PDB file of C-alpha atoms in Angstrom:
ATOM      1  CA  LYS A 629      34.028-165.792  40.067  1.00  0.00           C
ATOM      2  CA  TYR A 630      31.018-168.316  41.184  1.00  0.00           C
ATOM      3  CA  MET A 631      28.340-166.379  39.234  1.00  0.00           C
ATOM      4  CA  PHE A 632      30.553-166.124  36.176  1.00  0.00           C
ATOM      5  CA  ALA A 633      31.153-169.713  36.014  1.00  0.00           C
ATOM      6  CA  ASP A 634      27.604-170.859  36.938  1.00  0.00           C
ATOM      7  CA  SER A 635      25.843-168.267  34.658  1.00  0.00           C
ATOM      8  CA  ILE A 636      28.134-167.937  31.170  1.00  0.00           C
ATOM      9  CA  LYS A 637      27.970-171.465  29.841  1.00  0.00           C
ATOM     10  CA  TYR A 638      24.349-170.530  29.078  1.00  0.00           C
ATOM     11  CA  LEU A 639      25.575-167.799  26.478  1.00  0.00           C
ATOM     12  CA  GLU A 640      26.553-170.498  24.349  1.00  0.00           C
ATOM     13  CA  HIS A 641      22.748-171.551  24.140  1.00  0.00           C
ATOM     14  CA  MET A 642      21.248-168.393  23.724  1.00  0.00           C
ATOM     15  CA  GLN A 643      19.877-167.667  20.293  1.00  0.00           C
ATOM     16  CA  GLN A 644      21.981-164.860  19.020  1.00  0.00           C
ATOM     17  CA  PRO A 645      22.307-161.828  18.523  1.00  0.00           C
ATOM     18  CA  PHE A 646      21.470-161.513  22.329  1.00  0.00           C
ATOM     19  CA  TYR A 647      21.832-159.015  25.009  1.00  0.00           C
ATOM     20  CA  THR A 648      22.979-160.033  28.523  1.00  0.00           C
ATOM     21  CA  LYS A 649      24.461-158.423  31.405  1.00  0.00           C
ATOM     22  CA  PHE A 650      26.284-159.216  34.466  1.00  0.00           C
ATOM     23  CA  ILE A 651      25.757-157.556  37.867  1.00  0.00           C
ATOM     24  CA  THR A 652      29.031-158.071  39.975  1.00  0.00           C
ATOM     25  CA  VAL A 653      28.438-157.835  43.643  1.00  0.00           C
ATOM     26  CA  SER A 654      31.772-159.004  45.532  1.00  0.00           C
ATOM     27  CA  ASN A 655      33.335-155.323  45.334  1.00  0.00           C
ATOM     28  CA  HIS A 656      30.596-153.909  47.547  1.00  0.00           C
ATOM     29  CA  TYR A 657      30.589-152.849  51.088  1.00  0.00           C
ATOM     30  CA  PRO A 658      31.517-154.482  54.030  1.00  0.00           C
ATOM     31  CA  TYR A 659      34.300-156.146  51.397  1.00  0.00           C
ATOM     32  CA  THR A 660      34.642-159.084  53.426  1.00  0.00           C
ATOM     33  CA  SER A 661      33.791-162.476  50.801  1.00  0.00           C
ATOM     34  CA  LEU A 662      36.661-164.645  49.844  1.00  0.00           C
ATOM     35  CA  ALA A 663      37.543-161.968  47.529  1.00  0.00           C
ATOM     36  CA  GLY A 664      39.188-160.443  50.958  1.00  0.00           C
ATOM     37  CA  ASN A 665      41.498-163.494  51.511  1.00  0.00           C
ATOM     38  CA  SER A 666      42.302-163.678  47.570  1.00  0.00           C
ATOM     39  CA  ASP A 667      46.077-163.937  47.515  1.00  0.00           C
ATOM     40  CA  GLU A 668      46.102-163.668  43.822  1.00  0.00           C
ATOM     41  CA  GLU A 669      48.791-161.774  41.841  1.00  0.00           C
ATOM     42  CA  GLY A 670      47.673-158.257  41.176  1.00  0.00           C
ATOM     43  CA  PHE A 671      47.978-154.771  41.115  1.00  0.00           C
ATOM     44  CA  PRO A 672      49.174-153.784  44.587  1.00  0.00           C
ATOM     45  CA  LEU A 673      46.805-154.160  47.764  1.00  0.00           C
ATOM     46  CA  ALA A 674      46.670-151.425  50.327  1.00  0.00           C
ATOM     47  CA  LYS A 675      48.290-151.605  53.424  1.00  0.00           C
ATOM     48  CA  THR A 676      46.251-148.928  55.531  1.00  0.00           C
ATOM     49  CA  ASP A 677      44.976-148.744  59.279  1.00  0.00           C
ATOM     50  CA  ASP A 678      41.652-148.721  57.532  1.00  0.00           C
ATOM     51  CA  GLU A 679      40.226-152.401  57.225  1.00  0.00           C
ATOM     52  CA  THR A 680      37.515-151.170  54.902  1.00  0.00           C
ATOM     53  CA  ILE A 681      40.006-149.468  52.466  1.00  0.00           C
ATOM     54  CA  ASN A 682      42.616-152.810  52.421  1.00  0.00           C
ATOM     55  CA  GLY A 683      39.101-154.768  51.830  1.00  0.00           C
ATOM     56  CA  TYR A 684      38.156-152.726  48.993  1.00  0.00           C
ATOM     57  CA  PHE A 685      41.550-152.887  47.161  1.00  0.00           C
ATOM     58  CA  ALA A 686      41.541-156.775  47.655  1.00  0.00           C
ATOM     59  CA  THR A 687      38.297-157.019  46.498  1.00  0.00           C
ATOM     60  CA  ALA A 688      38.794-154.494  43.824  1.00  0.00           C
ATOM     61  CA  ASN A 689      41.869-156.996  42.709  1.00  0.00           C
ATOM     62  CA  TYR A 690      39.718-160.428  42.665  1.00  0.00           C
ATOM     63  CA  LEU A 691      37.257-158.782  40.072  1.00  0.00           C
ATOM     64  CA  ASP A 692      40.160-157.598  38.018  1.00  0.00           C
ATOM     65  CA  SER A 693      40.938-161.703  38.118  1.00  0.00           C
ATOM     66  CA  ALA A 694      37.216-162.328  37.466  1.00  0.00           C
ATOM     67  CA  VAL A 695      36.932-160.452  34.300  1.00  0.00           C
ATOM     68  CA  LYS A 696      40.086-161.939  33.065  1.00  0.00           C
ATOM     69  CA  ALA A 697      38.406-165.512  33.578  1.00  0.00           C
ATOM     70  CA  LEU A 698      35.465-164.300  31.901  1.00  0.00           C
ATOM     71  CA  PHE A 699      37.290-163.133  29.024  1.00  0.00           C
ATOM     72  CA  ASP A 700      39.272-166.155  28.318  1.00  0.00           C
ATOM     73  CA  TYR A 701      35.823-168.070  28.650  1.00  0.00           C
ATOM     74  CA  LEU A 702      34.247-166.007  25.948  1.00  0.00           C
ATOM     75  CA  LYS A 703      37.476-166.377  23.884  1.00  0.00           C
ATOM     76  CA  GLU A 704      37.435-170.395  24.014  1.00  0.00           C
ATOM     77  CA  SER A 705      33.783-170.700  23.379  1.00  0.00           C
ATOM     78  CA  GLY A 706      33.936-168.201  19.964  1.00  0.00           C
ATOM     79  CA  LEU A 707      31.614-165.446  21.613  1.00  0.00           C
ATOM     80  CA  TYR A 708      34.279-163.160  22.064  1.00  0.00           C
ATOM     81  CA  ASP A 709      35.233-162.492  18.134  1.00  0.00           C
ATOM     82  CA  ASN A 710      31.501-161.483  17.927  1.00  0.00           C
ATOM     83  CA  SER A 711      30.636-159.452  20.979  1.00  0.00           C
ATOM     84  CA  ILE A 712      30.778-155.505  21.889  1.00  0.00           C
ATOM     85  CA  ILE A 713      31.938-155.671  25.386  1.00  0.00           C
ATOM     86  CA  VAL A 714      30.808-153.326  27.861  1.00  0.00           C
ATOM     87  CA  LEU A 715      32.525-152.306  31.546  1.00  0.00           C
ATOM     88  CA  TYR A 716      31.294-150.207  34.055  1.00  0.00           C
ATOM     89  CA  GLY A 717      31.195-149.167  37.241  1.00  0.00           C
ATOM     90  CA  ASP A 718      27.748-147.518  38.258  1.00  0.00           C
ATOM     91  CA  HIS A 719      29.072-145.650  41.631  1.00  0.00           C
ATOM     92  CA  TYR A 720      31.713-144.553  43.782  1.00  0.00           C
ATOM     93  CA  GLY A 721      33.751-147.153  45.818  1.00  0.00           C
ATOM     94  CA  ILE A 722      34.325-145.955  49.084  1.00  0.00           C
ATOM     95  CA  SER A 723      32.185-143.424  51.352  1.00  0.00           C
ATOM     96  CA  ASN A 724      32.780-140.198  51.812  1.00  0.00           C
ATOM     97  CA  SER A 725      33.291-140.623  55.413  1.00  0.00           C
ATOM     98  CA  ARG A 726      36.459-142.720  54.519  1.00  0.00           C
ATOM     99  CA  ASN A 727      38.065-140.549  51.868  1.00  0.00           C
ATOM    100  CA  THR A 728      40.716-138.992  54.165  1.00  0.00           C
ATOM    101  CA  ASP A 729      42.045-142.290  54.654  1.00  0.00           C
ATOM    102  CA  LEU A 730      42.275-142.703  51.206  1.00  0.00           C
ATOM    103  CA  ALA A 731      43.544-139.430  50.424  1.00  0.00           C
ATOM    104  CA  PRO A 732      47.349-140.649  50.683  1.00  0.00           C
ATOM    105  CA  LEU A 733      46.943-143.410  48.211  1.00  0.00           C
ATOM    106  CA  LEU A 734      45.683-141.166  45.686  1.00  0.00           C
ATOM    107  CA  GLY A 735      49.122-138.709  46.131  1.00  0.00           C
ATOM    108  CA  LYS A 736      46.834-136.054  48.339  1.00  0.00           C
ATOM    109  CA  ASP A 737      46.495-134.461  51.393  1.00  0.00           C
ATOM    110  CA  SER A 738      44.057-135.658  53.897  1.00  0.00           C
ATOM    111  CA  GLU A 739      44.566-131.905  55.355  1.00  0.00           C
ATOM    112  CA  THR A 740      43.383-130.481  52.297  1.00  0.00           C
ATOM    113  CA  TRP A 741      41.020-133.084  51.014  1.00  0.00           C
ATOM    114  CA  THR A 742      38.144-130.774  49.866  1.00  0.00           C
ATOM    115  CA  GLY A 743      34.291-131.407  47.789  1.00  0.00           C
ATOM    116  CA  TYR A 744      36.211-131.401  44.982  1.00  0.00           C
ATOM    117  CA  ASP A 745      37.925-134.665  45.650  1.00  0.00           C
ATOM    118  CA  ASN A 746      34.718-136.225  46.964  1.00  0.00           C
ATOM    119  CA  ALA A 747      33.206-135.570  43.116  1.00  0.00           C
ATOM    120  CA  MET A 748      36.256-136.564  40.957  1.00  0.00           C
ATOM    121  CA  LEU A 749      35.956-139.771  43.055  1.00  0.00           C
ATOM    122  CA  GLN A 750      32.691-140.140  41.442  1.00  0.00           C
ATOM    123  CA  ARG A 751      34.374-141.117  38.469  1.00  0.00           C
ATOM    124  CA  VAL A 752      33.960-144.846  37.295  1.00  0.00           C
ATOM    125  CA  PRO A 753      35.225-147.086  34.699  1.00  0.00           C
ATOM    126  CA  TYR A 754      33.585-147.220  31.315  1.00  0.00           C
ATOM    127  CA  MET A 755      34.956-149.135  29.019  1.00  0.00           C
ATOM    128  CA  ILE A 756      33.713-150.119  25.452  1.00  0.00           C
ATOM    129  CA  HIS A 757      35.437-153.276  23.776  1.00  0.00           C
ATOM    130  CA  ILE A 758      35.179-154.556  20.237  1.00  0.00           C
ATOM    131  CA  PRO A 759      37.239-157.053  19.209  1.00  0.00           C
ATOM    132  CA  GLY A 760      39.238-156.709  15.862  1.00  0.00           C
ATOM    133  CA  TYR A 761      38.553-152.808  16.026  1.00  0.00           C
ATOM    134  CA  THR A 762      41.793-150.570  15.971  1.00  0.00           C
ATOM    135  CA  GLY A 763      40.631-147.204  16.121  1.00  0.00           C
ATOM    136  CA  GLY A 764      39.876-147.302  19.973  1.00  0.00           C
ATOM    137  CA  GLY A 765      41.597-144.788  22.456  1.00  0.00           C
ATOM    138  CA  ILE A 766      40.829-143.135  25.611  1.00  0.00           C
ATOM    139  CA  SER A 767      38.153-140.289  25.613  1.00  0.00           C
ATOM    140  CA  ASN A 768      37.917-137.451  28.281  1.00  0.00           C
ATOM    141  CA  THR A 769      34.513-136.152  27.294  1.00  0.00           C
ATOM    142  CA  PHE A 770      32.197-136.068  30.584  1.00  0.00           C
ATOM    143  CA  GLY A 771      29.680-138.091  31.036  1.00  0.00           C
ATOM    144  CA  GLY A 772      27.148-140.250  33.331  1.00  0.00           C
ATOM    145  CA  GLU A 773      25.891-143.792  33.199  1.00  0.00           C
ATOM    146  CA  VAL A 774      22.305-142.193  31.663  1.00  0.00           C
ATOM    147  CA  ASP A 775      24.761-141.750  28.670  1.00  0.00           C
ATOM    148  CA  ALA A 776      25.540-145.390  28.289  1.00  0.00           C
ATOM    149  CA  LEU A 777      22.338-146.703  26.117  1.00  0.00           C
ATOM    150  CA  PRO A 778      22.599-143.796  23.469  1.00  0.00           C
ATOM    151  CA  THR A 779      26.387-144.147  23.299  1.00  0.00           C
ATOM    152  CA  LEU A 780      25.905-147.674  22.447  1.00  0.00           C
ATOM    153  CA  LEU A 781      23.098-148.031  20.219  1.00  0.00           C
ATOM    154  CA  HIS A 782      25.410-145.411  18.022  1.00  0.00           C
ATOM    155  CA  ILE A 783      28.147-148.094  17.851  1.00  0.00           C
ATOM    156  CA  LEU A 784      25.571-150.403  16.807  1.00  0.00           C
ATOM    157  CA  GLY A 785      24.450-148.176  14.260  1.00  0.00           C
ATOM    158  CA  VAL A 786      20.735-147.962  15.614  1.00  0.00           C
ATOM    159  CA  ASP A 787      18.667-144.987  14.397  1.00  0.00           C
ATOM    160  CA  THR A 788      17.197-143.813  17.641  1.00  0.00           C
ATOM    161  CA  SER A 789      15.636-140.726  16.271  1.00  0.00           C
ATOM    162  CA  SER A 790      12.240-142.134  17.144  1.00  0.00           C
ATOM    163  CA  TYR A 791      13.211-142.968  20.700  1.00  0.00           C
ATOM    164  CA  ILE A 792      12.488-141.048  23.854  1.00  0.00           C
ATOM    165  CA  GLN A 793      16.275-141.286  25.647  1.00  0.00           C
ATOM    166  CA  MET A 794      17.345-139.244  28.823  1.00  0.00           C
ATOM    167  CA  GLY A 795      21.251-139.330  28.183  1.00  0.00           C
ATOM    168  CA  GLN A 796      23.533-138.411  24.908  1.00  0.00           C
ATOM    169  CA  ASP A 797      25.529-140.057  22.888  1.00  0.00           C
ATOM    170  CA  LEU A 798      29.208-139.842  24.217  1.00  0.00           C
ATOM    171  CA  LEU A 799      30.959-140.210  20.864  1.00  0.00           C
ATOM    172  CA  SER A 800      28.534-136.962  19.425  1.00  0.00           C
ATOM    173  CA  PRO A 801      30.479-133.679  18.914  1.00  0.00           C
ATOM    174  CA  ASP A 802      27.187-132.109  20.074  1.00  0.00           C
ATOM    175  CA  ASN A 803      27.524-133.702  23.646  1.00  0.00           C
ATOM    176  CA  LYS A 804      26.793-131.035  26.227  1.00  0.00           C
ATOM    177  CA  GLN A 805      28.833-132.900  28.808  1.00  0.00           C
ATOM    178  CA  ILE A 806      26.783-131.658  31.773  1.00  0.00           C
ATOM    179  CA  VAL A 807      27.034-134.381  34.410  1.00  0.00           C
ATOM    180  CA  ALA A 808      23.718-134.123  36.439  1.00  0.00           C
ATOM    181  CA  PHE A 809      23.959-135.554  40.381  1.00  0.00           C
ATOM    182  CA  ARG A 810      20.675-136.588  41.967  1.00  0.00           C
ATOM    183  CA  THR A 811      21.738-134.451  44.687  1.00  0.00           C
ATOM    184  CA  SER A 812      20.374-130.883  44.219  1.00  0.00           C
ATOM    185  CA  GLY A 813      22.740-128.786  42.779  1.00  0.00           C
ATOM    186  CA  GLN A 814      25.371-131.015  42.763  1.00  0.00           C
ATOM    187  CA  TYR A 815      27.199-131.361  38.946  1.00  0.00           C
ATOM    188  CA  VAL A 816      30.258-131.758  36.904  1.00  0.00           C
ATOM    189  CA  THR A 817      31.393-130.063  33.541  1.00  0.00           C
ATOM    190  CA  PRO A 818      34.659-129.945  32.110  1.00  0.00           C
ATOM    191  CA  GLN A 819      34.861-126.430  33.497  1.00  0.00           C
ATOM    192  CA  TYR A 820      32.843-126.209  36.674  1.00  0.00           C
ATOM    193  CA  THR A 821      32.181-129.017  39.601  1.00  0.00           C
ATOM    194  CA  SER A 822      29.660-127.941  41.941  1.00  0.00           C
ATOM    195  CA  TYR A 823      29.408-129.873  45.631  1.00  0.00           C
ATOM    196  CA  SER A 824      27.973-129.387  48.589  1.00  0.00           C
ATOM    197  CA  GLY A 825      27.484-126.017  47.836  1.00  0.00           C
ATOM    198  CA  ARG A 826      30.671-124.651  46.510  1.00  0.00           C
ATOM    199  CA  LEU A 827      32.193-124.230  43.350  1.00  0.00           C
ATOM    200  CA  TYR A 828      35.248-125.371  41.814  1.00  0.00           C
ATOM    201  CA  ASN A 829      37.197-125.075  38.562  1.00  0.00           C
ATOM    202  CA  THR A 830      37.034-128.647  37.799  1.00  0.00           C
ATOM    203  CA  GLN A 831      40.768-128.334  35.664  1.00  0.00           C
ATOM    204  CA  THR A 832      42.674-127.045  38.393  1.00  0.00           C
ATOM    205  CA  GLY A 833      40.128-128.319  41.987  1.00  0.00           C
ATOM    206  CA  GLU A 834      40.578-124.590  42.896  1.00  0.00           C
ATOM    207  CA  GLU A 835      37.649-123.022  44.930  1.00  0.00           C
ATOM    208  CA  ILE A 836      35.818-120.367  43.256  1.00  0.00           C
ATOM    209  CA  THR A 837      34.558-118.027  45.858  1.00  0.00           C
ATOM    210  CA  ASN A 838      33.850-115.253  44.180  1.00  0.00           C
ATOM    211  CA  PRO A 839      32.656-115.701  40.406  1.00  0.00           C
ATOM    212  CA  ASP A 840      32.525-112.844  37.802  1.00  0.00           C
ATOM    213  CA  GLU A 841      29.121-112.460  35.870  1.00  0.00           C
ATOM    214  CA  THR A 842      29.992-114.844  33.042  1.00  0.00           C
ATOM    215  CA  THR A 843      30.947-117.854  35.282  1.00  0.00           C
ATOM    216  CA  LYS A 844      27.410-116.745  37.189  1.00  0.00           C
ATOM    217  CA  LYS A 845      25.787-116.722  33.905  1.00  0.00           C
ATOM    218  CA  ASP A 846      27.070-120.192  32.678  1.00  0.00           C
ATOM    219  CA  ASN A 847      26.334-121.779  35.880  1.00  0.00           C
ATOM    220  CA  GLU A 848      22.697-120.638  36.327  1.00  0.00           C
ATOM    221  CA  ALA A 849      22.349-122.276  32.901  1.00  0.00           C
ATOM    222  CA  ILE A 850      24.010-125.542  34.134  1.00  0.00           C
ATOM    223  CA  ARG A 851      22.157-125.601  37.026  1.00  0.00           C
ATOM    224  CA  LYS A 852      18.645-125.281  34.619  1.00  0.00           C
ATOM    225  CA  ALA A 853      19.720-128.076  32.380  1.00  0.00           C
ATOM    226  CA  VAL A 854      20.490-130.401  35.289  1.00  0.00           C
ATOM    227  CA  ALA A 855      16.842-129.396  36.911  1.00  0.00           C
ATOM    228  CA  THR A 856      15.596-130.356  33.653  1.00  0.00           C
ATOM    229  CA  GLN A 857      16.856-133.335  33.311  1.00  0.00           C
ATOM    230  CA  LEU A 858      16.130-134.624  36.734  1.00  0.00           C
ATOM    231  CA  SER A 859      12.293-133.725  36.527  1.00  0.00           C
ATOM    232  CA  MET A 860      12.280-135.736  33.186  1.00  0.00           C
ATOM    233  CA  SER A 861      13.906-138.708  34.600  1.00  0.00           C
ATOM    234  CA  ASP A 862      11.703-138.583  37.706  1.00  0.00           C
ATOM    235  CA  ALA A 863       8.494-138.187  35.104  1.00  0.00           C
ATOM    236  CA  VAL A 864       9.673-141.505  33.665  1.00  0.00           C
ATOM    237  CA  GLN A 865      10.451-143.371  36.561  1.00  0.00           C
ATOM    238  CA  THR A 866       7.872-142.026  39.294  1.00  0.00           C
ATOM    239  CA  GLY A 867       4.881-141.097  37.220  1.00  0.00           C
ATOM    240  CA  ASP A 868       5.572-144.123  34.514  1.00  0.00           C
ATOM    241  CA  LEU A 869       5.250-141.494  31.884  1.00  0.00           C
ATOM    242  CA  LEU A 870       6.453-144.076  29.106  1.00  0.00           C
ATOM    243  CA  ARG A 871       3.548-145.918  29.494  1.00  0.00           C
TER     244      ARG A 871
END
């Protein structure tokens, strides 16, 4: 909240159109900031034996309130009606070592928690808010943070045919919906989830222990696509390829 209050006032003085980005940090480990002591009303807080999980819920509640304050400011300043606002999480909330303690809060059994459940906790919010737009909804398209740029440029009507982009437009019917994890051999698609050396049915969460030939062929193609995307990303990031 302090960061928003101290910085958003500068938005009114920026030449339009502008792009700005805020990175919030209170909702990060060890979750012991003032947010942890917040008594503001919001979604229910966790009351487990794990103080880290309890603190995570408290800081998430604090963040929720801070985002509301940001939106209120944008409305009061007049920036709201002329802004596209993207809100997203960039990684999981709590480390895998604590997921079995988190399981009951998610309606899961700690004893039957699997790698598939760990993979599903990699899902993060990705919301695009366009004031005045009435055609929105919830999309079940599988994607990653790498897809944020091409998606936003599409919404803005920017021709990207001459741009180099690693990701895909989440709104495109041609989206392959292959989400590569940085850890080798791990990925998620609408059909398959590969995590920690095990293969799962993404829709049911059941482990595929004896894949048939079609499943093997499909996943070999997915693994190649994942390896290609990661190698291209590495070439750009570590090899300064664009320069």
